[in-house]
Coordinates of C-alpha atoms and ligand atoms in Angstrom, one line a residue:
X127 CA 1.7 -4.7 39.0
X128 CA 4.4 -2.1 37.5
X129 CA 1.8 0.0 35.3
X130 CA 1.8 4.0 36.6
X131 CA -1.5 5.7 36.0
X132 CA -1.9 9.0 34.6
X133 CA -1.8 10.6 37.5
X134 CA 0.8 8.7 39.1
X135 CA 2.9 9.5 36.1
X136 CA 2.1 13.3 36.3
X137 CA 2.5 13.0 40.3
X138 CA 6.3 11.2 39.5
X139 CA 7.0 14.2 37.1
X140 CA 6.0 17.0 39.8
X141 CA 8.2 15.1 42.5
X142 CA 11.5 15.7 40.6
X143 CA 13.6 18.9 40.5
X144 CA 14.0 19.5 36.7
X145 CA 16.1 22.1 35.8
X146 CA 14.0 23.4 32.7
X147 CA 13.8 27.1 30.7
X148 CA 10.5 27.8 28.5
X149 CA 10.9 31.1 26.4
X150 CA 14.0 31.9 28.4
X151 CA 12.6 31.4 31.9
X152 CA 13.4 28.9 34.5
X153 CA 10.2 27.2 35.2
X154 CA 9.3 26.2 38.6
X155 CA 7.7 22.9 37.7
X156 CA 7.5 21.4 34.5
X157 CA 4.1 20.1 35.2
X158 CA 2.3 23.3 36.0
X159 CA 3.8 25.0 32.6
X160 CA 0.9 25.6 30.1
X161 CA 3.4 25.2 26.9
X162 CA 4.6 21.8 28.5
X163 CA 1.1 20.5 29.7
X164 CA -0.4 19.3 26.1
X165 CA 2.8 17.2 25.8
X166 CA 2.4 15.5 29.4
X167 CA -1.3 15.3 28.7
X168 CA -0.4 13.1 25.3
X169 CA 2.2 10.9 27.3
X170 CA -0.4 10.4 30.2
X171 CA -2.4 8.8 27.6
X172 CA 0.4 6.3 26.8
X173 CA -0.2 5.2 30.6
X174 CA -3.9 5.4 30.4
X175 CA -4.3 3.1 27.7
X176 CA -2.3 0.4 29.3
X177 CA -5.2 0.2 32.0
X178 CA -7.8 -0.5 29.2
X179 CA -8.6 -4.2 29.1
X180 CA -9.3 -3.9 25.3
X181 CA -5.9 -2.5 24.7
X182 CA -3.7 -4.7 27.4
X183 CA -2.1 -7.0 24.6
X184 CA -1.2 -3.9 22.6
X185 CA -0.3 -1.6 25.3
X186 CA 1.2 -4.3 27.7
X187 CA 3.5 -7.4 27.8
X188 CA 5.6 -9.8 30.3
X189 CA 8.7 -8.8 30.8
X190 CA 11.4 -11.2 29.7
X191 CA 13.3 -10.0 33.1
X192 CA 10.9 -10.3 35.5
X193 CA 7.7 -12.0 34.0
X194 CA 5.7 -9.4 35.2
X195 CA 2.9 -7.5 33.3
X196 CA 4.9 -4.1 32.3
X197 CA 4.3 -1.4 29.6
X198 CA 5.6 -2.2 26.0
X199 CA 7.2 1.3 26.1
X200 CA 9.7 -0.4 28.5
X201 CA 10.1 -4.0 27.0
X202 CA 12.9 -5.5 24.9
X203 CA 11.6 -7.1 21.7
X204 CA 11.4 -10.5 22.0
X205 CA 9.7 -11.7 18.7
X206 CA 8.6 -10.4 15.2
X207 CA 5.2 -10.3 16.9
X208 CA 6.6 -8.2 19.6
X209 CA 7.6 -5.5 16.6
X210 CA 4.2 -5.8 14.9
X211 CA 2.7 -5.2 18.3
X212 CA 4.7 -2.0 18.8
X213 CA 3.5 -0.6 15.4
X214 CA 0.1 -1.6 16.1
X215 CA 0.7 0.2 19.6
X216 CA 1.8 3.3 17.5
X217 CA -0.9 3.3 15.3
X218 CA -3.3 3.2 18.3
X219 CA -1.6 6.1 20.3
X220 CA -1.5 8.4 16.9
X221 CA -5.3 7.8 16.4
X222 CA -6.0 8.9 20.0
X223 CA -3.9 11.7 20.3
X224 CA -3.5 12.7 16.9
X225 CA 0.1 13.9 17.4
X226 CA 3.8 12.4 18.6
X227 CA 3.6 10.7 22.0
X228 CA 6.9 11.0 22.3
X229 CA 8.1 7.5 24.3
X230 CA 9.4 5.6 21.2
X231 CA 12.6 7.2 21.3
X232 CA 13.6 5.8 24.7
X233 CA 12.0 2.3 23.7
X234 CA 14.3 2.4 20.8
X235 CA 17.2 3.3 22.9
X236 CA 16.8 1.0 25.5
X237 CA 16.4 -1.8 22.8
X238 CA 19.8 -0.3 21.2
X239 CA 21.6 -0.2 24.5
X240 CA 20.3 -3.9 25.3
X241 CA 21.7 -5.4 22.0
X242 CA 24.8 -3.5 21.8
X243 CA 25.9 -4.1 25.5
X244 CA 25.6 -7.6 24.7
X245 CA 28.0 -7.5 22.0
X246 CA 30.5 -5.2 23.4
X247 CA 30.6 -7.8 26.3
X248 CA 31.0 -10.7 23.9
X249 CA 33.7 -8.9 22.5
X250 CA 35.5 -7.5 25.2
X251 CA 34.5 -9.0 28.4
X252 CA 33.3 -6.2 29.8
X253 CA 29.8 -6.1 32.0
X254 CA 27.9 -3.5 30.6
X255 CA 25.1 -6.0 29.5
X256 CA 24.6 -7.2 33.3
X257 CA 24.5 -3.4 34.2
X258 CA 22.0 -2.4 31.9
X259 CA 19.7 -5.3 32.6
X260 CA 19.6 -3.9 36.4
X261 CA 18.9 -0.6 35.0
X262 CA 16.1 -2.0 32.8
X263 CA 14.6 -3.7 35.5
X264 CA 14.5 -0.4 37.7
X265 CA 12.8 1.2 34.7
X266 CA 10.2 -1.6 34.2
X267 CA 9.7 -1.7 37.8
X268 CA 9.1 1.8 38.0
X269 CA 7.2 2.3 34.4
X270 CA 9.3 5.4 33.8
X271 CA 9.5 7.4 31.0
X272 CA 13.1 7.2 29.2
X273 CA 14.0 9.9 26.5
X274 CA 16.8 8.6 24.5
X275 CA 19.5 11.5 23.8
X276 CA 21.3 10.8 20.5
X277 CA 21.9 13.8 18.3
X278 CA 24.8 15.9 19.2
X279 CA 24.9 19.7 18.2
X280 CA 27.7 18.9 15.7
X281 CA 29.4 22.2 15.2
X282 CA 31.1 22.5 12.0
X283 CA 29.6 19.8 10.1
X284 CA 32.6 19.0 7.9
X285 CA 34.7 18.2 11.1
X286 CA 34.8 15.0 13.2
X287 CA 34.1 15.2 16.9
X288 CA 37.9 15.4 17.8
X289 CA 38.7 18.2 15.3
X290 CA 36.1 20.6 16.4
X291 CA 37.0 24.0 17.7
X292 CA 34.7 23.5 20.5
X293 CA 35.2 19.9 21.8
X294 CA 31.7 20.0 23.5
X295 CA 30.1 19.9 20.4
X296 CA 29.6 16.6 20.9
X297 CA 28.7 14.7 24.5
X298 CA 31.9 13.6 25.7
X299 CA 33.7 12.0 28.9
X300 CA 36.0 14.8 30.4
X301 CA 36.9 12.6 33.9
X302 CA 37.3 9.3 34.6
X303 CA 37.2 9.0 38.6
X304 CA 37.0 5.4 40.0
X305 CA 33.3 5.4 40.7
X306 CA 32.0 6.7 37.3
X307 CA 32.2 9.4 34.5
X308 CA 31.9 13.0 34.3
X309 CA 29.9 13.9 30.8
X310 CA 29.8 17.4 29.1
X311 CA 28.4 18.5 26.3
X312 CA 24.4 18.7 24.6
X313 CA 21.7 16.8 23.0
X314 CA 19.7 18.4 20.3
X315 CA 16.0 17.5 19.2
X316 CA 14.9 15.5 22.4
X317 CA 11.5 14.6 21.8
X318 CA 9.6 14.6 25.2
X319 CA 12.9 15.1 27.0
X320 CA 11.3 17.6 29.5
X321 CA 8.7 15.4 30.5
X322 CA 10.7 12.1 30.9
X323 CA 11.8 10.6 34.0
X324 CA 15.5 9.3 32.7
X325 CA 17.8 10.4 29.9
X326 CA 19.4 7.5 27.9
X327 CA 22.5 9.4 26.5
X328 CA 23.9 7.4 23.3
X329 CA 26.6 8.4 21.1
X330 CA 25.0 9.9 17.8
X331 CA 27.4 8.4 15.1
X332 CA 29.9 5.9 14.4
X333 CA 33.2 6.8 15.9
X334 CA 37.0 6.1 15.0
X335 CA 39.8 5.3 17.4
X336 CA 41.1 8.6 18.9
X337 CA 37.5 9.3 19.7
X338 CA 37.2 7.1 22.9
X339 CA 35.9 10.2 25.0
X340 CA 32.9 10.6 22.7
X341 CA 32.1 6.8 22.9
X342 CA 29.8 7.1 25.9
X343 CA 26.3 5.6 26.7
X344 CA 24.9 6.1 30.0
X345 CA 22.1 6.9 31.8
X346 CA 21.2 10.2 34.0
X347 CA 18.1 10.9 36.1
X348 CA 16.3 14.1 34.4
X349 CA 17.0 15.8 37.6
X350 CA 20.7 15.2 38.0
X351 CA 22.9 17.8 39.0
X352 CA 24.2 19.5 36.2
X353 CA 21.4 18.8 33.6
X354 CA 19.5 21.6 32.0
X355 CA 16.6 21.4 29.7
X356 CA 15.8 24.2 27.2
X357 CA 12.6 24.0 25.4
X358 CA 12.2 24.4 21.8
X359 CA 9.9 26.8 19.9
X360 CA 7.1 25.7 17.6
X361 CA 5.2 27.3 14.9
X362 CA 2.3 29.3 16.5
X363 CA 3.5 28.0 20.3
X364 CA 2.5 31.3 21.7
X365 CA -1.0 30.2 20.8
X366 CA -0.7 27.5 23.8
X367 CA -0.5 30.4 26.4
X368 CA -4.1 31.9 25.0
X369 CA -7.5 30.4 25.7
X370 CA -9.9 29.1 22.9
X371 CA -9.6 27.1 19.8
X372 CA -6.9 28.9 17.9
X373 CA -4.4 26.3 19.4
X374 CA -5.5 23.4 17.1
X375 CA -4.4 20.4 18.7
X376 CA -5.5 21.9 22.1
X377 CA -5.4 18.8 24.3
X378 CA -2.2 17.2 22.8
X379 CA -0.2 19.8 21.2
X380 CA 2.0 19.6 18.0
X381 CA 4.7 17.2 17.9
X382 CA 6.9 16.0 21.0
X383 CA 7.6 19.2 22.3
X384 CA 11.4 19.2 21.8
X385 CA 14.1 20.3 23.8
X386 CA 18.1 20.9 24.1
X387 CA 19.4 19.0 27.1
X388 CA 22.7 20.3 28.3
X389 CA 25.1 18.2 30.3
X390 CA 27.1 20.6 32.6
X391 CA 29.7 18.4 33.9
X392 CA 27.4 15.8 35.0
X393 CA 28.5 12.6 37.1
X394 CA 27.3 9.1 36.1
X395 CA 28.1 6.5 38.3
X396 CA 29.7 3.1 36.9
X397 CA 26.3 1.1 37.4
X398 CA 24.7 3.6 34.8
X399 CA 27.3 3.4 32.3
X400 CA 26.8 0.9 29.4
X401 CA 29.2 2.1 27.0
X402 CA 32.8 3.8 27.8
X403 CA 35.4 4.2 25.0
X404 CA 34.4 1.3 22.9
X405 CA 34.5 3.1 19.6
X406 CA 34.2 0.2 17.3
X407 CA 30.4 -0.5 18.4
X408 CA 29.2 3.2 18.2
X409 CA 28.2 2.8 14.6
X410 CA 26.3 -0.4 15.5
X411 CA 24.6 1.4 18.2
X412 CA 23.2 4.2 16.1
X413 CA 22.2 1.5 13.4
X414 CA 20.2 -0.3 15.7
X415 CA 18.5 2.5 17.0
X416 CA 17.7 4.2 13.6
X417 CA 16.3 1.3 12.0
X418 CA 14.1 0.5 14.7
X419 CA 12.9 4.1 14.9
X420 CA 12.3 4.3 11.1
X421 CA 9.7 1.7 11.0
X422 CA 7.8 3.3 13.9
X423 CA 6.9 6.2 11.4
X424 CA 4.8 4.0 9.6
X425 CA 2.9 3.4 12.7
X426 CA 2.4 6.6 14.4
X427 CA 2.3 8.7 11.2
X428 CA -0.4 6.4 10.2
X429 CA -2.3 7.0 13.5
X430 CA -1.8 10.8 12.9
X431 CA -3.1 10.4 9.3
X432 CA -6.0 8.7 10.2
X433 CA -7.1 11.7 12.4
X434 CA -6.2 14.4 9.5
X435 CA -8.1 12.3 6.9
X436 CA -11.0 12.5 9.3
X437 CA -10.8 15.9 10.1
X438 CA -10.2 16.5 6.5
X439 CA -13.5 14.2 5.6
X440 CA -15.4 16.0 8.3
X441 CA -14.4 19.5 6.7
X442 CA -15.6 18.4 3.4
X443 CA -19.2 17.8 5.1
X444 CA -18.8 21.2 6.8
X445 CA -18.2 22.8 3.4
X446 CA -20.8 20.6 1.7
X447 CA -18.7 19.2 -1.0
X448 CA -18.3 15.6 0.4
X449 CA -20.6 14.2 -2.1
X450 CA -18.5 15.1 -5.1
X451 CA -16.5 12.0 -6.9
X452 CA -13.4 14.2 -7.3
X453 CA -13.3 15.0 -3.5
X454 CA -13.8 11.1 -2.9
X455 CA -11.1 10.2 -5.0
X456 CA -8.8 12.6 -3.2
X457 CA -9.6 11.2 0.3
X458 CA -9.0 7.8 -1.4
X459 CA -5.5 8.9 -2.4
X460 CA -4.9 9.9 1.4
X461 CA -6.1 6.6 2.7
X462 CA -3.9 4.8 -0.2
X463 CA -0.7 6.8 0.8
X464 CA -1.4 6.0 4.4
X465 CA -2.2 2.2 4.4
X466 CA 0.9 2.0 2.1
X467 CA 3.5 3.1 4.8
X468 CA 1.6 1.1 7.5
X469 CA 1.8 -2.0 5.7
X470 CA 5.5 -1.6 5.0
X471 CA 6.0 -1.0 9.0
X472 CA 4.2 -4.0 9.6
X473 CA 6.1 -5.8 7.1
X474 CA 9.3 -4.8 8.3
X475 CA 8.4 -5.9 11.6
X476 CA 6.9 -9.3 10.4
X477 CA 10.2 -10.1 8.5
X478 CA 12.2 -9.1 11.8
X479 CA 15.4 -11.3 12.6
X480 CA 16.8 -12.2 15.9
X481 CA 20.1 -10.5 17.2
X482 CA 22.9 -12.1 19.0
X483 CA 21.3 -10.9 22.5
X484 CA 18.2 -12.7 21.4
X485 CA 16.0 -9.6 20.6
X486 CA 14.5 -8.9 17.6
X487 CA 15.7 -6.2 14.9
X488 CA 13.1 -5.3 12.0
X489 CA 14.1 -6.0 8.6
X490 CA 16.4 -2.8 7.8
X491 CA 15.7 -2.1 4.1
X492 CA 12.0 -2.2 4.8
X493 CA 12.4 0.0 7.8
X494 CA 14.3 2.5 5.8
X495 CA 11.7 2.2 3.1
X496 CA 9.0 3.3 5.7
X497 CA 10.8 6.2 6.7
X498 CA 11.7 7.4 3.0
X499 CA 8.2 6.9 2.2
X500 CA 7.2 8.8 5.0
X501 CA 9.1 12.0 3.8
X502 CA 6.9 12.2 0.9
X503 CA 3.5 10.7 2.0
X504 CA 3.1 13.0 4.9
X505 CA 3.5 16.0 2.7
X506 CA 1.2 14.5 0.0
X507 CA -1.5 13.8 2.8
X508 CA -1.2 17.3 4.0
X509 CA -1.3 18.8 0.6
X510 CA -4.4 17.1 -0.2
X511 CA -5.9 18.1 3.0
X512 CA -5.1 21.8 2.3
X513 CA -6.7 21.0 -1.1
X514 CA -10.0 19.7 0.5
X515 CA -10.3 22.0 3.1
X516 CA -9.6 25.4 1.2
X517 CA -7.8 28.5 1.8
X518 CA -9.7 29.7 4.8
X519 CA -7.0 27.6 6.7
X520 CA -4.5 30.2 6.3
X521 CA -7.1 33.2 6.4
X522 CA -9.3 32.6 8.9
X523 CA -9.7 35.2 11.6
X524 CA -8.6 34.3 15.3
X525 CA -11.1 33.2 18.1
X526 CA -11.2 36.6 19.6
X527 CA -12.9 37.8 16.2
X528 CA -15.5 35.3 16.9
X529 CA -16.2 36.3 20.2
X530 CA -16.1 40.2 19.9
X531 CA -19.6 41.3 19.6
X532 CA -18.8 44.0 17.6
X533 CA -17.6 41.8 14.4
X534 CA -18.5 38.3 15.6
X535 CA -22.0 38.3 13.2
X536 CA -19.9 39.2 10.3
X537 CA -17.0 36.6 11.0
X538 CA -19.6 34.0 11.8
X539 CA -22.0 35.0 8.8
X540 CA -19.0 34.5 6.2
X541 CA -17.7 31.3 7.7
X542 CA -20.7 29.7 7.4
X543 CA -21.0 27.1 5.0
X544 CA -23.3 23.8 5.4
X545 CA -25.8 24.9 7.7
X546 CA -26.1 21.5 9.2
X547 CA -22.6 22.5 11.1
X548 CA -22.1 25.6 13.4
X549 CA -19.4 27.7 12.2
X550 CA -17.3 27.0 15.0
X551 CA -17.1 23.2 14.1
X552 CA -15.4 24.7 10.7
X553 CA -13.2 26.7 13.0
X554 CA -12.0 23.8 15.5
X555 CA -11.3 21.4 12.7
X556 CA -9.4 24.0 10.6
X557 CA -7.3 24.8 13.3
X558 CA -6.4 21.2 14.1
X559 CA -5.6 21.0 10.1
X560 CA -3.5 23.8 10.1
X561 CA -1.6 23.1 13.1
X562 CA -0.9 19.3 12.2
X563 CA 0.1 20.2 8.7
X564 CA 2.6 23.1 9.8
X565 CA 6.2 23.6 9.4
X566 CA 6.8 21.7 12.6
X567 CA 5.0 18.9 11.8
X568 CA 6.2 18.5 8.3
X569 CA 10.0 19.0 9.3
X570 CA 9.4 16.5 11.8
X571 CA 8.4 13.8 9.4
X572 CA 11.1 14.7 6.9
X573 CA 14.1 14.8 9.6
X574 CA 13.0 12.9 12.5
X575 CA 15.0 9.3 12.6
X576 CA 17.3 10.8 10.4
X577 CA 17.0 12.9 7.2
X578 CA 16.0 11.2 3.8
X579 CA 19.6 11.1 2.7
X580 CA 20.5 8.9 5.6
X581 CA 17.8 6.3 4.4
X582 CA 18.8 6.3 0.8
X583 CA 22.3 5.7 1.9
X584 CA 21.3 2.8 4.0
X585 CA 18.8 1.4 1.4
X586 CA 21.5 1.4 -1.4
X587 CA 23.9 -0.6 1.2
X588 CA 21.4 -3.1 1.8
X589 CA 19.9 -3.4 -1.7
X590 CA 22.5 -6.2 -2.7
X591 CA 22.8 -4.6 -6.3
X592 CA 25.1 -7.5 -7.2
X593 CA 22.3 -10.0 -6.5
X594 CA 19.9 -8.0 -8.5
X595 CA 22.3 -7.9 -11.3
X596 CA 22.7 -11.7 -11.3
X597 CA 18.9 -12.1 -11.2
X598 CA 18.6 -9.8 -14.4
X599 CA 21.6 -11.9 -15.9
X600 CA 19.8 -15.2 -15.2
X601 CA 16.6 -14.0 -16.6
X602 CA 18.1 -12.5 -19.9
X603 CA 20.8 -15.2 -20.8
X604 CA 19.7 -18.1 -18.7
X605 CA 19.3 -21.8 -20.5
X606 CA 17.6 -23.5 -17.7
X607 CA 14.5 -24.0 -20.0
X608 CA 12.1 -27.0 -20.1
X609 CA 13.4 -29.0 -22.9
X610 CA 11.6 -29.3 -26.2
X611 CA 9.3 -26.1 -26.0
X612 CA 9.2 -24.0 -28.8
X613 CA 10.6 -20.9 -27.5
X614 CA 11.8 -18.0 -29.3
X615 CA 15.5 -18.2 -30.7
X616 CA 17.7 -15.2 -29.6
X617 CA 20.6 -14.1 -31.8
X618 CA 24.0 -13.5 -30.2
Ligands
LIG123 FE1 6.9 7.9 18.5 FE2 6.2 8.9 16.0 FE3 6.8 10.6 18.0 FE4 8.9 9.2 17.1 S1 7.5 10.7 16.0 S2 8.4 9.6 19.0 S3 7.9 7.4 16.3 S4 5.1 9.1 18.0

């Protein structure tokens, strides 16, 4: 059965020769670096839960290619039920880790390439889809983690790729030898990139004729020659290098451990190239990816918020405020906002529609609504958590102060609240809340899967305003009433 165990995932990463830099230094092996370890531990949970019988239906499914049982993170959505199960899987993983578990970008990327390669073949008689199915079979058999690499650095935002002063601001093909392509450029914000086995490179935006070199979708092993990972900084990230509870989410880290991936003239053989110059299909590829990914946020942030609500409710008990009606009402508001986004993600999935290739797409306007609500509700849920937890989130002394015998009795004494709880419970829960409502977490909710304006534009385009005007006209001016009723007369 092609399902890796957590240990096999870690061992398989260790076997790769990934060229990665953290804090400006070359890392010997990503598995052994303390800044990366919590993110690897999080992904290991996605592998672990696939072996738990209770979660088998949520975490695994049967491959439509081989009929074998595979991880849902390597699956092509075959029905609305698959889309719903994905959201349920995301909520479960969010509840288990309380952070980003990183594999959804790759999942949505493989689905987007699967769908668009089919459409390109139908339009141009190419063979990308069969190539991609071969590659997907490999991913499913080996149960690999794929990072979807989509966002280009973009250089001058007002200029198109071909007008940039530096042509490498968007990943592009710089050579086309007979057996493949050579790509150059970089992708930014790559969630889980540094601890993935494979990179699936996609164009980051719709392209026009004349921009064929940028229209490239291809798969690159994480340790391919010329691939360089540069790990991003997070709020308070040096705390991960310390001992003790100041780190916050000590076991699973904060957000996904994003990395810049540089492609320094990387050769990609033809069997790993799935789009090469077909500019007219790039917009649809980005659209498919973004729509699937936007619906995800109702699942993963729902699970993360469950943990945050739990931590906040526990904090009210530690503080002794939990019996207050006002406190309960604020917890209810947090729950209400969380369940609203989760319900719309389930709705977007249940209303999924079949694509030409036979896979399923979530309802686009509902998916965009999910993500737009996330950009508000995650902040509001965080605001309420801060409100209920109190100012000490921002002022509590560090763990070393609690350990120093010269002052520990003071800091313990003056941070004790409800005596039923040890003061260190207040600190540990408080540090979790602090970290999971930090700038890094909030900004990820705001800009991940596209900034709010991208959702607004998509929603307005999908909203069928003319149909809504007709509905209004029919209600206001309609005459198709039951004859003989004493309805009021309208002048004019
Ligand atoms: Fe998955 Fe959510 Fe992380 Fe995106 S932000 S990769 S949907 S857990």
